[in-house]
Amino acid sequence: MLKRIIKTPPQTTTIIIRLMVGAVFLSEGIQKFLYPDKLGAGRFEKIGFPEPEFLGYLVGSFEIGCGLLVLLGFLTRLATIPLLAIMLVAIATTKAKLIAEDGLWLMLHESRTDWSMLLGSVFLLITGGGKWSIDRSIWKKQQNNET
């Protein structure tokens, strides 16, 4: 099972997607702790989620932890799963209202970062961490040990 999770092709360009996805999630997670009234609990309360303080810290912690894992390329596929869930909930809870009130084009404009993070995370779920990742180093060591 671990082999399937860490197996990744030696693509060098994957690091660009990892840096983008990891840095944005890490930054957003940190900001949920720095500015809880605007970006953490306050935002979750405004959306109408129950237990907004708990959710602010939970989501922020996952964004920080999984963002770091993605940046390092360690357990990349597993790290993208919570990030995908975060993005799907974010799009469903904040952008569905926009499309109903302001139309498709404004919703697409307002959600460009959300879609980029969602699609970048899907890419990493499919491909893994790429050539310059801890996953690739572990995979190569396992392959060498088997031969």
mmCIF file of N, CA and C in Angstrom:
data_model
loop_
_atom_site.group_PDB
_atom_site.id
_atom_site.type_symbol
_atom_site.label_atom_id
_atom_site.label_comp_id
_atom_site.label_asym_id
_atom_site.label_seq_id
_atom_site.Cartn_x
_atom_site.Cartn_y
_atom_site.Cartn_z
ATOM 1 N N MET A 1 0.824 -1.198 0.000
ATOM 2 C CA MET A 1 0.000 0.000 0.000
ATOM 3 C C MET A 1 0.869 1.262 0.000
ATOM 4 N N LEU A 2 1.894 1.293 0.860
ATOM 5 C CA LEU A 2 2.780 2.454 0.914
ATOM 6 C C LEU A 2 3.458 2.678 -0.433
ATOM 7 N N LYS A 3 3.799 1.607 -1.121
ATOM 8 C CA LYS A 3 4.445 1.739 -2.427
ATOM 9 C C LYS A 3 3.563 2.496 -3.404
ATOM 10 N N ARG A 4 2.281 2.189 -3.399
ATOM 11 C CA ARG A 4 1.366 2.869 -4.322
ATOM 12 C C ARG A 4 1.200 4.337 -3.954
ATOM 13 N N ILE A 5 1.296 4.652 -2.669
ATOM 14 C CA ILE A 5 1.117 6.037 -2.231
ATOM 15 C C ILE A 5 2.325 6.893 -2.612
ATOM 16 N N ILE A 6 3.535 6.333 -2.459
ATOM 17 C CA ILE A 6 4.736 7.142 -2.703
ATOM 18 C C ILE A 6 5.289 7.014 -4.123
ATOM 19 N N LYS A 7 4.802 6.045 -4.900
ATOM 20 C CA LYS A 7 5.297 5.901 -6.271
ATOM 21 C C LYS A 7 4.982 7.168 -7.052
ATOM 22 N N THR A 8 5.981 7.715 -7.689
ATOM 23 C CA THR A 8 5.802 8.958 -8.441
ATOM 24 C C THR A 8 6.773 8.972 -9.614
ATOM 25 N N PRO A 9 6.324 9.441 -10.768
ATOM 26 C CA PRO A 9 7.230 9.515 -11.920
ATOM 27 C C PRO A 9 8.284 10.598 -11.709
ATOM 28 N N PRO A 10 9.392 10.508 -12.439
ATOM 29 C CA PRO A 10 10.496 11.464 -12.244
ATOM 30 C C PRO A 10 10.315 12.783 -12.989
ATOM 31 N N GLN A 11 9.101 13.309 -13.037
ATOM 32 C CA GLN A 11 8.866 14.583 -13.707
ATOM 33 C C GLN A 11 9.498 15.720 -12.898
ATOM 34 N N THR A 12 10.252 16.550 -13.576
ATOM 35 C CA THR A 12 10.884 17.678 -12.884
ATOM 36 C C THR A 12 9.929 18.851 -12.708
ATOM 37 N N THR A 13 8.946 18.987 -13.572
ATOM 38 C CA THR A 13 8.056 20.141 -13.516
ATOM 39 C C THR A 13 7.000 20.041 -12.415
ATOM 40 N N THR A 14 6.819 18.880 -11.834
ATOM 41 C CA THR A 14 5.835 18.716 -10.764
ATOM 42 C C THR A 14 6.137 19.632 -9.589
ATOM 43 N N ILE A 15 7.388 19.959 -9.394
ATOM 44 C CA ILE A 15 7.749 20.823 -8.265
ATOM 45 C C ILE A 15 7.072 22.195 -8.362
ATOM 46 N N ILE A 16 6.803 22.666 -9.561
ATOM 47 C CA ILE A 16 6.130 23.957 -9.723
ATOM 48 C C ILE A 16 4.725 23.897 -9.124
ATOM 49 N N ILE A 17 4.010 22.840 -9.407
ATOM 50 C CA ILE A 17 2.656 22.668 -8.855
ATOM 51 C C ILE A 17 2.735 22.452 -7.348
ATOM 52 N N ARG A 18 3.717 21.659 -6.903
ATOM 53 C CA ARG A 18 3.874 21.450 -5.452
ATOM 54 C C ARG A 18 4.142 22.762 -4.728
ATOM 55 N N LEU A 19 5.026 23.586 -5.276
ATOM 56 C CA LEU A 19 5.345 24.870 -4.645
ATOM 57 C C LEU A 19 4.118 25.780 -4.596
ATOM 58 N N MET A 20 3.363 25.820 -5.669
ATOM 59 C CA MET A 20 2.171 26.665 -5.710
ATOM 60 C C MET A 20 1.136 26.189 -4.683
ATOM 61 N N VAL A 21 0.777 24.917 -4.753
ATOM 62 C CA VAL A 21 -0.265 24.382 -3.869
ATOM 63 C C VAL A 21 0.195 24.426 -2.411
ATOM 64 N N GLY A 22 1.393 23.955 -2.150
ATOM 65 C CA GLY A 22 1.893 23.911 -0.779
ATOM 66 C C GLY A 22 2.027 25.283 -0.155
ATOM 67 N N ALA A 23 2.575 26.237 -0.904
ATOM 68 C CA ALA A 23 2.778 27.585 -0.358
ATOM 69 C C ALA A 23 1.462 28.299 -0.083
ATOM 70 N N VAL A 24 0.499 28.153 -0.963
ATOM 71 C CA VAL A 24 -0.792 28.816 -0.754
ATOM 72 C C VAL A 24 -1.501 28.222 0.460
ATOM 73 N N PHE A 25 -1.541 26.897 0.561
ATOM 74 C CA PHE A 25 -2.214 26.287 1.710
ATOM 75 C C PHE A 25 -1.481 26.605 3.014
ATOM 76 N N LEU A 26 -0.167 26.548 3.010
ATOM 77 C CA LEU A 26 0.597 26.886 4.213
ATOM 78 C C LEU A 26 0.295 28.321 4.642
ATOM 79 N N SER A 27 0.338 29.237 3.709
ATOM 80 C CA SER A 27 0.068 30.636 4.002
ATOM 81 C C SER A 27 -1.355 30.843 4.523
ATOM 82 N N GLU A 28 -2.326 30.250 3.883
ATOM 83 C CA GLU A 28 -3.721 30.395 4.305
ATOM 84 C C GLU A 28 -3.940 29.807 5.698
ATOM 85 N N GLY A 29 -3.296 28.673 5.975
ATOM 86 C CA GLY A 29 -3.421 28.053 7.295
ATOM 87 C C GLY A 29 -2.847 28.936 8.391
ATOM 88 N N ILE A 30 -1.683 29.494 8.141
ATOM 89 C CA ILE A 30 -1.052 30.388 9.117
ATOM 90 C C ILE A 30 -1.942 31.607 9.356
ATOM 91 N N GLN A 31 -2.510 32.145 8.288
ATOM 92 C CA GLN A 31 -3.357 33.333 8.414
ATOM 93 C C GLN A 31 -4.630 33.059 9.223
ATOM 94 N N LYS A 32 -5.105 31.826 9.216
ATOM 95 C CA LYS A 32 -6.280 31.494 10.033
ATOM 96 C C LYS A 32 -5.963 31.631 11.525
ATOM 97 N N PHE A 33 -4.708 31.443 11.884
ATOM 98 C CA PHE A 33 -4.286 31.628 13.278
ATOM 99 C C PHE A 33 -3.939 33.097 13.567
ATOM 100 N N LEU A 34 -3.346 33.778 12.589
ATOM 101 C CA LEU A 34 -2.962 35.176 12.788
ATOM 102 C C LEU A 34 -4.167 36.123 12.794
ATOM 103 N N TYR A 35 -5.148 35.826 11.971
ATOM 104 C CA TYR A 35 -6.328 36.680 11.813
ATOM 105 C C TYR A 35 -7.615 35.868 11.962
ATOM 106 N N PRO A 36 -7.840 35.292 13.135
ATOM 107 C CA PRO A 36 -8.996 34.401 13.294
ATOM 108 C C PRO A 36 -10.339 35.103 13.058
ATOM 109 N N ASP A 37 -10.450 36.377 13.386
ATOM 110 C CA ASP A 37 -11.721 37.076 13.205
ATOM 111 C C ASP A 37 -12.097 37.231 11.725
ATOM 112 N N LYS A 38 -11.091 37.391 10.876
ATOM 113 C CA LYS A 38 -11.355 37.577 9.447
ATOM 114 C C LYS A 38 -11.264 36.287 8.645
ATOM 115 N N LEU A 39 -10.257 35.462 8.929
ATOM 116 C CA LEU A 39 -9.964 34.323 8.068
ATOM 117 C C LEU A 39 -10.176 32.961 8.726
ATOM 118 N N GLY A 40 -10.353 32.945 10.016
ATOM 119 C CA GLY A 40 -10.555 31.680 10.731
ATOM 120 C C GLY A 40 -11.986 31.557 11.210
ATOM 121 N N ALA A 41 -12.144 31.554 12.528
ATOM 122 C CA ALA A 41 -13.463 31.359 13.141
ATOM 123 C C ALA A 41 -14.484 32.383 12.658
ATOM 124 N N GLY A 42 -14.069 33.633 12.512
ATOM 125 C CA GLY A 42 -14.991 34.669 12.060
ATOM 126 C C GLY A 42 -15.564 34.393 10.685
ATOM 127 N N ARG A 43 -14.722 33.891 9.819
ATOM 128 C CA ARG A 43 -15.184 33.561 8.458
ATOM 129 C C ARG A 43 -16.134 32.376 8.493
ATOM 130 N N PHE A 44 -15.801 31.356 9.288
ATOM 131 C CA PHE A 44 -16.674 30.186 9.384
ATOM 132 C C PHE A 44 -18.015 30.548 10.018
ATOM 133 N N GLU A 45 -17.984 31.454 10.972
ATOM 134 C CA GLU A 45 -19.227 31.917 11.602
ATOM 135 C C GLU A 45 -20.091 32.676 10.588
ATOM 136 N N LYS A 46 -19.467 33.535 9.794
ATOM 137 C CA LYS A 46 -20.178 34.308 8.779
ATOM 138 C C LYS A 46 -20.848 33.392 7.750
ATOM 139 N N ILE A 47 -20.163 32.308 7.390
ATOM 140 C CA ILE A 47 -20.717 31.350 6.431
ATOM 141 C C ILE A 47 -21.878 30.577 7.056
ATOM 142 N N GLY A 48 -21.848 30.421 8.394
ATOM 143 C CA GLY A 48 -22.924 29.716 9.077
ATOM 144 C C GLY A 48 -22.572 28.325 9.560
ATOM 145 N N PHE A 49 -21.287 28.035 9.644
ATOM 146 C CA PHE A 49 -20.867 26.726 10.133
ATOM 147 C C PHE A 49 -21.041 26.634 11.646
ATOM 148 N N PRO A 50 -21.414 25.453 12.139
ATOM 149 C CA PRO A 50 -21.441 25.268 13.592
ATOM 150 C C PRO A 50 -20.005 25.172 14.130
ATOM 151 N N GLU A 51 -19.817 25.527 15.381
ATOM 152 C CA GLU A 51 -18.492 25.455 16.025
ATOM 153 C C GLU A 51 -17.409 26.134 15.182
ATOM 154 N N PRO A 52 -17.601 27.398 14.847
ATOM 155 C CA PRO A 52 -16.646 28.059 13.951
ATOM 156 C C PRO A 52 -15.229 28.163 14.508
ATOM 157 N N GLU A 53 -15.088 28.326 15.820
ATOM 158 C CA GLU A 53 -13.740 28.433 16.387
ATOM 159 C C GLU A 53 -12.983 27.116 16.215
ATOM 160 N N PHE A 54 -13.646 26.015 16.534
ATOM 161 C CA PHE A 54 -13.037 24.693 16.361
ATOM 162 C C PHE A 54 -12.668 24.472 14.896
ATOM 163 N N LEU A 55 -13.606 24.775 13.992
ATOM 164 C CA LEU A 55 -13.347 24.565 12.566
ATOM 165 C C LEU A 55 -12.220 25.441 12.051
ATOM 166 N N GLY A 56 -12.149 26.683 12.533
ATOM 167 C CA GLY A 56 -11.064 27.563 12.103
ATOM 168 C C GLY A 56 -9.698 26.986 12.425
ATOM 169 N N TYR A 57 -9.564 26.504 13.651
ATOM 170 C CA TYR A 57 -8.278 25.909 14.043
ATOM 171 C C TYR A 57 -8.033 24.569 13.352
ATOM 172 N N LEU A 58 -9.078 23.779 13.177
ATOM 173 C CA LEU A 58 -8.934 22.476 12.511
ATOM 174 C C LEU A 58 -8.503 22.653 11.060
ATOM 175 N N VAL A 59 -9.237 23.487 10.336
ATOM 176 C CA VAL A 59 -8.909 23.709 8.922
ATOM 177 C C VAL A 59 -7.531 24.355 8.795
ATOM 178 N N GLY A 60 -7.243 25.345 9.641
ATOM 179 C CA GLY A 60 -5.923 25.976 9.608
ATOM 180 C C GLY A 60 -4.801 24.981 9.860
ATOM 181 N N SER A 61 -5.011 24.068 10.810
ATOM 182 C CA SER A 61 -3.994 23.050 11.111
ATOM 183 C C SER A 61 -3.777 22.115 9.932
ATOM 184 N N PHE A 62 -4.870 21.701 9.291
ATOM 185 C CA PHE A 62 -4.730 20.834 8.120
ATOM 186 C C PHE A 62 -4.049 21.568 6.969
ATOM 187 N N GLU A 63 -4.385 22.832 6.774
ATOM 188 C CA GLU A 63 -3.744 23.588 5.698
ATOM 189 C C GLU A 63 -2.244 23.738 5.952
ATOM 190 N N ILE A 64 -1.852 23.988 7.194
ATOM 191 C CA ILE A 64 -0.432 24.105 7.522
ATOM 192 C C ILE A 64 0.271 22.759 7.362
ATOM 193 N N GLY A 65 -0.263 21.731 7.988
ATOM 194 C CA GLY A 65 0.379 20.414 7.955
ATOM 195 C C GLY A 65 0.444 19.830 6.553
ATOM 196 N N CYS A 66 -0.672 19.818 5.861
ATOM 197 C CA CYS A 66 -0.692 19.245 4.519
ATOM 198 C C CYS A 66 0.054 20.133 3.524
ATOM 199 N N GLY A 67 0.002 21.449 3.730
ATOM 200 C CA GLY A 67 0.782 22.342 2.876
ATOM 201 C C GLY A 67 2.270 22.061 2.987
ATOM 202 N N LEU A 68 2.745 21.837 4.217
ATOM 203 C CA LEU A 68 4.164 21.489 4.417
ATOM 204 C C LEU A 68 4.508 20.152 3.771
ATOM 205 N N LEU A 69 3.627 19.163 3.944
ATOM 206 C CA LEU A 69 3.868 17.853 3.323
ATOM 207 C C LEU A 69 3.958 17.976 1.804
ATOM 208 N N VAL A 70 3.076 18.762 1.215
ATOM 209 C CA VAL A 70 3.104 18.967 -0.232
ATOM 210 C C VAL A 70 4.395 19.676 -0.639
ATOM 211 N N LEU A 71 4.789 20.712 0.092
ATOM 212 C CA LEU A 71 6.037 21.416 -0.230
ATOM 213 C C LEU A 71 7.240 20.473 -0.200
ATOM 214 N N LEU A 72 7.264 19.588 0.782
ATOM 215 C CA LEU A 72 8.372 18.634 0.906
ATOM 216 C C LEU A 72 8.244 17.464 -0.068
ATOM 217 N N GLY A 73 7.044 17.248 -0.562
ATOM 218 C CA GLY A 73 6.818 16.079 -1.408
ATOM 219 C C GLY A 73 6.845 14.804 -0.588
ATOM 220 N N PHE A 74 6.337 14.869 0.624
ATOM 221 C CA PHE A 74 6.310 13.700 1.513
ATOM 222 C C PHE A 74 4.861 13.268 1.721
ATOM 223 N N LEU A 75 4.563 12.038 1.344
ATOM 224 C CA LEU A 75 3.191 11.526 1.382
ATOM 225 C C LEU A 75 2.256 12.481 0.637
ATOM 226 N N THR A 76 2.718 12.903 -0.512
ATOM 227 C CA THR A 76 2.039 13.936 -1.284
ATOM 228 C C THR A 76 0.596 13.570 -1.589
ATOM 229 N N ARG A 77 0.386 12.348 -2.051
ATOM 230 C CA ARG A 77 -0.985 11.944 -2.406
ATOM 231 C C ARG A 77 -1.908 11.990 -1.190
ATOM 232 N N LEU A 78 -1.446 11.483 -0.072
ATOM 233 C CA LEU A 78 -2.279 11.511 1.141
ATOM 234 C C LEU A 78 -2.538 12.940 1.597
ATOM 235 N N ALA A 79 -1.544 13.793 1.487
ATOM 236 C CA ALA A 79 -1.690 15.183 1.929
ATOM 237 C C ALA A 79 -2.712 15.945 1.094
ATOM 238 N N THR A 80 -2.891 15.556 -0.153
ATOM 239 C CA THR A 80 -3.839 16.286 -0.993
ATOM 240 C C THR A 80 -5.294 15.953 -0.665
ATOM 241 N N ILE A 81 -5.554 14.834 -0.036
ATOM 242 C CA ILE A 81 -6.950 14.441 0.225
ATOM 243 C C ILE A 81 -7.667 15.440 1.131
ATOM 244 N N PRO A 82 -7.116 15.807 2.302
ATOM 245 C CA PRO A 82 -7.801 16.836 3.096
ATOM 246 C C PRO A 82 -7.863 18.190 2.379
ATOM 247 N N LEU A 83 -6.842 18.507 1.590
ATOM 248 C CA LEU A 83 -6.841 19.779 0.871
ATOM 249 C C LEU A 83 -7.952 19.810 -0.178
ATOM 250 N N LEU A 84 -8.185 18.681 -0.831
ATOM 251 C CA LEU A 84 -9.294 18.593 -1.785
ATOM 252 C C LEU A 84 -10.627 18.788 -1.079
ATOM 253 N N ALA A 85 -10.782 18.170 0.081
ATOM 254 C CA ALA A 85 -12.027 18.323 0.846
ATOM 255 C C ALA A 85 -12.232 19.789 1.243
ATOM 256 N N ILE A 86 -11.170 20.436 1.699
ATOM 257 C CA ILE A 86 -11.252 21.851 2.080
ATOM 258 C C ILE A 86 -11.699 22.692 0.886
ATOM 259 N N MET A 87 -11.116 22.449 -0.274
ATOM 260 C CA MET A 87 -11.454 23.255 -1.447
ATOM 261 C C MET A 87 -12.876 22.985 -1.933
ATOM 262 N N LEU A 88 -13.297 21.738 -1.907
ATOM 263 C CA LEU A 88 -14.657 21.433 -2.346
ATOM 264 C C LEU A 88 -15.691 22.093 -1.435
ATOM 265 N N VAL A 89 -15.437 22.057 -0.131
ATOM 266 C CA VAL A 89 -16.352 22.711 0.809
ATOM 267 C C VAL A 89 -16.316 24.233 0.603
ATOM 268 N N ALA A 90 -15.131 24.780 0.412
ATOM 269 C CA ALA A 90 -15.004 26.227 0.202
ATOM 270 C C ALA A 90 -15.775 26.670 -1.040
ATOM 271 N N ILE A 91 -15.634 25.933 -2.120
ATOM 272 C CA ILE A 91 -16.336 26.285 -3.356
ATOM 273 C C ILE A 91 -17.849 26.137 -3.165
ATOM 274 N N ALA A 92 -18.273 25.045 -2.561
ATOM 275 C CA ALA A 92 -19.708 24.797 -2.382
ATOM 276 C C ALA A 92 -20.361 25.824 -1.456
ATOM 277 N N THR A 93 -19.658 26.235 -0.414
ATOM 278 C CA THR A 93 -20.284 27.112 0.579
ATOM 279 C C THR A 93 -20.147 28.600 0.274
ATOM 280 N N THR A 94 -19.167 28.976 -0.508
ATOM 281 C CA THR A 94 -18.983 30.410 -0.753
ATOM 282 C C THR A 94 -19.213 30.806 -2.206
ATOM 283 N N LYS A 95 -19.028 29.907 -3.120
ATOM 284 C CA LYS A 95 -19.132 30.287 -4.532
ATOM 285 C C LYS A 95 -20.490 29.942 -5.136
ATOM 286 N N ALA A 96 -21.213 28.994 -4.579
ATOM 287 C CA ALA A 96 -22.549 28.670 -5.085
ATOM 288 C C ALA A 96 -23.474 29.876 -4.949
ATOM 289 N N LYS A 97 -23.348 30.587 -3.849
ATOM 290 C CA LYS A 97 -24.149 31.795 -3.622
ATOM 291 C C LYS A 97 -23.801 32.871 -4.659
ATOM 292 N N LEU A 98 -22.534 32.981 -4.984
ATOM 293 C CA LEU A 98 -22.097 33.966 -5.978
ATOM 294 C C LEU A 98 -22.702 33.710 -7.344
ATOM 295 N N ILE A 99 -22.723 32.457 -7.754
ATOM 296 C CA ILE A 99 -23.264 32.149 -9.084
ATOM 297 C C ILE A 99 -24.757 32.467 -9.132
ATOM 298 N N ALA A 100 -25.453 32.211 -8.027
ATOM 299 C CA ALA A 100 -26.887 32.503 -7.981
ATOM 300 C C ALA A 100 -27.156 34.000 -7.992
ATOM 301 N N GLU A 101 -26.320 34.767 -7.306
ATOM 302 C CA GLU A 101 -26.559 36.211 -7.182
ATOM 303 C C GLU A 101 -25.940 37.027 -8.310
ATOM 304 N N ASP A 102 -24.726 36.659 -8.739
ATOM 305 C CA ASP A 102 -23.989 37.505 -9.677
ATOM 306 C C ASP A 102 -23.688 36.864 -11.021
ATOM 307 N N GLY A 103 -23.988 35.595 -11.176
ATOM 308 C CA GLY A 103 -23.768 34.928 -12.450
ATOM 309 C C GLY A 103 -22.442 34.184 -12.521
ATOM 310 N N LEU A 104 -22.317 33.426 -13.594
ATOM 311 C CA LEU A 104 -21.169 32.538 -13.799
ATOM 312 C C LEU A 104 -19.837 33.282 -13.863
ATOM 313 N N TRP A 105 -19.767 34.359 -14.631
ATOM 314 C CA TRP A 105 -18.479 34.994 -14.880
ATOM 315 C C TRP A 105 -17.889 35.624 -13.630
ATOM 316 N N LEU A 106 -18.710 36.272 -12.832
ATOM 317 C CA LEU A 106 -18.198 36.852 -11.593
ATOM 318 C C LEU A 106 -17.800 35.754 -10.615
ATOM 319 N N MET A 107 -18.588 34.679 -10.571
ATOM 320 C CA MET A 107 -18.220 33.556 -9.700
ATOM 321 C C MET A 107 -16.870 32.974 -10.127
ATOM 322 N N LEU A 108 -16.671 32.791 -11.426
ATOM 323 C CA LEU A 108 -15.390 32.261 -11.905
ATOM 324 C C LEU A 108 -14.237 33.201 -11.561
ATOM 325 N N HIS A 109 -14.468 34.500 -11.685
ATOM 326 C CA HIS A 109 -13.430 35.462 -11.322
ATOM 327 C C HIS A 109 -13.101 35.380 -9.831
ATOM 328 N N GLU A 110 -14.111 35.374 -9.000
ATOM 329 C CA GLU A 110 -13.918 35.359 -7.552
ATOM 330 C C GLU A 110 -13.336 34.029 -7.049
ATOM 331 N N SER A 111 -13.480 32.967 -7.826
ATOM 332 C CA SER A 111 -13.031 31.655 -7.354
ATOM 333 C C SER A 111 -11.799 31.142 -8.083
ATOM 334 N N ARG A 112 -11.079 32.019 -8.768
ATOM 335 C CA ARG A 112 -9.928 31.555 -9.554
ATOM 336 C C ARG A 112 -8.863 30.877 -8.698
ATOM 337 N N THR A 113 -8.605 31.392 -7.505
ATOM 338 C CA THR A 113 -7.629 30.743 -6.628
ATOM 339 C C THR A 113 -8.159 29.393 -6.144
ATOM 340 N N ASP A 114 -9.452 29.344 -5.816
ATOM 341 C CA ASP A 114 -10.050 28.094 -5.370
ATOM 342 C C ASP A 114 -9.909 27.003 -6.434
ATOM 343 N N TRP A 115 -10.233 27.357 -7.676
ATOM 344 C CA TRP A 115 -10.129 26.369 -8.758
ATOM 345 C C TRP A 115 -8.678 25.968 -9.006
ATOM 346 N N SER A 116 -7.756 26.913 -8.919
ATOM 347 C CA SER A 116 -6.334 26.589 -9.105
ATOM 348 C C SER A 116 -5.851 25.618 -8.032
ATOM 349 N N MET A 117 -6.242 25.874 -6.788
ATOM 350 C CA MET A 117 -5.835 24.985 -5.692
ATOM 351 C C MET A 117 -6.494 23.614 -5.821
ATOM 352 N N LEU A 118 -7.756 23.598 -6.232
ATOM 353 C CA LEU A 118 -8.460 22.327 -6.417
ATOM 354 C C LEU A 118 -7.794 21.506 -7.516
ATOM 355 N N LEU A 119 -7.583 22.116 -8.670
ATOM 356 C CA LEU A 119 -6.994 21.384 -9.793
ATOM 357 C C LEU A 119 -5.526 21.034 -9.555
ATOM 358 N N GLY A 120 -4.784 21.915 -8.896
ATOM 359 C CA GLY A 120 -3.404 21.583 -8.532
ATOM 360 C C GLY A 120 -3.348 20.400 -7.585
ATOM 361 N N SER A 121 -4.274 20.347 -6.643
ATOM 362 C CA SER A 121 -4.332 19.225 -5.700
ATOM 363 C C SER A 121 -4.721 17.929 -6.405
ATOM 364 N N VAL A 122 -5.650 18.016 -7.355
ATOM 365 C CA VAL A 122 -6.031 16.826 -8.141
ATOM 366 C C VAL A 122 -4.821 16.328 -8.922
ATOM 367 N N PHE A 123 -4.084 17.233 -9.538
ATOM 368 C CA PHE A 123 -2.875 16.859 -10.272
ATOM 369 C C PHE A 123 -1.896 16.104 -9.365
ATOM 370 N N LEU A 124 -1.658 16.632 -8.160
ATOM 371 C CA LEU A 124 -0.714 15.986 -7.240
ATOM 372 C C LEU A 124 -1.245 14.660 -6.712
ATOM 373 N N LEU A 125 -2.546 14.542 -6.546
ATOM 374 C CA LEU A 125 -3.135 13.267 -6.145
ATOM 375 C C LEU A 125 -2.871 12.208 -7.216
ATOM 376 N N ILE A 126 -2.975 12.596 -8.459
ATOM 377 C CA ILE A 126 -2.774 11.657 -9.571
ATOM 378 C C ILE A 126 -1.299 11.337 -9.769
ATOM 379 N N THR A 127 -0.433 12.353 -9.763
ATOM 380 C CA THR A 127 0.967 12.126 -10.137
ATOM 381 C C THR A 127 1.909 11.875 -8.976
ATOM 382 N N GLY A 128 1.568 12.358 -7.797
ATOM 383 C CA GLY A 128 2.501 12.257 -6.681
ATOM 384 C C GLY A 128 3.456 13.437 -6.674
ATOM 385 N N GLY A 129 4.513 13.328 -5.913
ATOM 386 C CA GLY A 129 5.419 14.446 -5.655
ATOM 387 C C GLY A 129 6.414 14.782 -6.734
ATOM 388 N N GLY A 130 6.657 13.890 -7.675
ATOM 389 C CA GLY A 130 7.598 14.175 -8.754
ATOM 390 C C GLY A 130 9.045 13.886 -8.380
ATOM 391 N N LYS A 131 9.938 14.276 -9.267
ATOM 392 C CA LYS A 131 11.360 13.938 -9.155
ATOM 393 C C LYS A 131 12.001 14.457 -7.870
ATOM 394 N N TRP A 132 11.785 15.715 -7.534
ATOM 395 C CA TRP A 132 12.443 16.311 -6.379
ATOM 396 C C TRP A 132 11.521 16.272 -5.172
ATOM 397 N N SER A 133 11.238 15.063 -4.715
ATOM 398 C CA SER A 133 10.346 14.886 -3.568
ATOM 399 C C SER A 133 10.904 13.802 -2.649
ATOM 400 N N ILE A 134 10.491 13.864 -1.417
ATOM 401 C CA ILE A 134 10.863 12.804 -0.476
ATOM 402 C C ILE A 134 10.236 11.488 -0.922
ATOM 403 N N ASP A 135 9.016 11.549 -1.439
ATOM 404 C CA ASP A 135 8.357 10.342 -1.955
ATOM 405 C C ASP A 135 9.239 9.632 -2.988
ATOM 406 N N ARG A 136 9.794 10.397 -3.919
ATOM 407 C CA ARG A 136 10.636 9.826 -4.980
ATOM 408 C C ARG A 136 11.904 9.209 -4.385
ATOM 409 N N SER A 137 12.496 9.867 -3.400
ATOM 410 C CA SER A 137 13.697 9.326 -2.749
ATOM 411 C C SER A 137 13.398 7.997 -2.071
ATOM 412 N N ILE A 138 12.275 7.941 -1.363
ATOM 413 C CA ILE A 138 11.889 6.687 -0.696
ATOM 414 C C ILE A 138 11.613 5.607 -1.729
ATOM 415 N N TRP A 139 10.911 5.966 -2.787
ATOM 416 C CA TRP A 139 10.571 5.005 -3.849
ATOM 417 C C TRP A 139 11.850 4.435 -4.478
ATOM 418 N N LYS A 140 12.821 5.301 -4.777
ATOM 419 C CA LYS A 140 14.070 4.841 -5.380
ATOM 420 C C LYS A 140 14.824 3.906 -4.442
ATOM 421 N N LYS A 141 14.865 4.226 -3.138
ATOM 422 C CA LYS A 141 15.538 3.357 -2.167
ATOM 423 C C LYS A 141 14.873 1.992 -2.121
ATOM 424 N N GLN A 142 13.556 1.971 -2.138
ATOM 425 C CA GLN A 142 12.839 0.687 -2.105
ATOM 426 C C GLN A 142 13.107 -0.109 -3.367
ATOM 427 N N GLN A 143 13.158 0.554 -4.498
ATOM 428 C CA GLN A 143 13.449 -0.143 -5.754
ATOM 429 C C GLN A 143 14.861 -0.723 -5.737
ATOM 430 N N ASN A 144 15.824 0.025 -5.212
ATOM 431 C CA ASN A 144 17.198 -0.459 -5.123
ATOM 432 C C ASN A 144 17.328 -1.633 -4.167
ATOM 433 N N ASN A 145 16.580 -1.613 -3.082
ATOM 434 C CA ASN A 145 16.627 -2.700 -2.108
ATOM 435 C C ASN A 145 16.011 -3.996 -2.638
ATOM 436 N N GLU A 146 15.056 -3.870 -3.573
ATOM 437 C CA GLU A 146 14.389 -5.044 -4.133
ATOM 438 C C GLU A 146 15.227 -5.715 -5.207
ATOM 439 N N THR A 147 16.189 -4.994 -5.773
ATOM 440 C CA THR A 147 16.985 -5.597 -6.856
ATOM 441 C C THR A 147 18.260 -6.207 -6.355
#
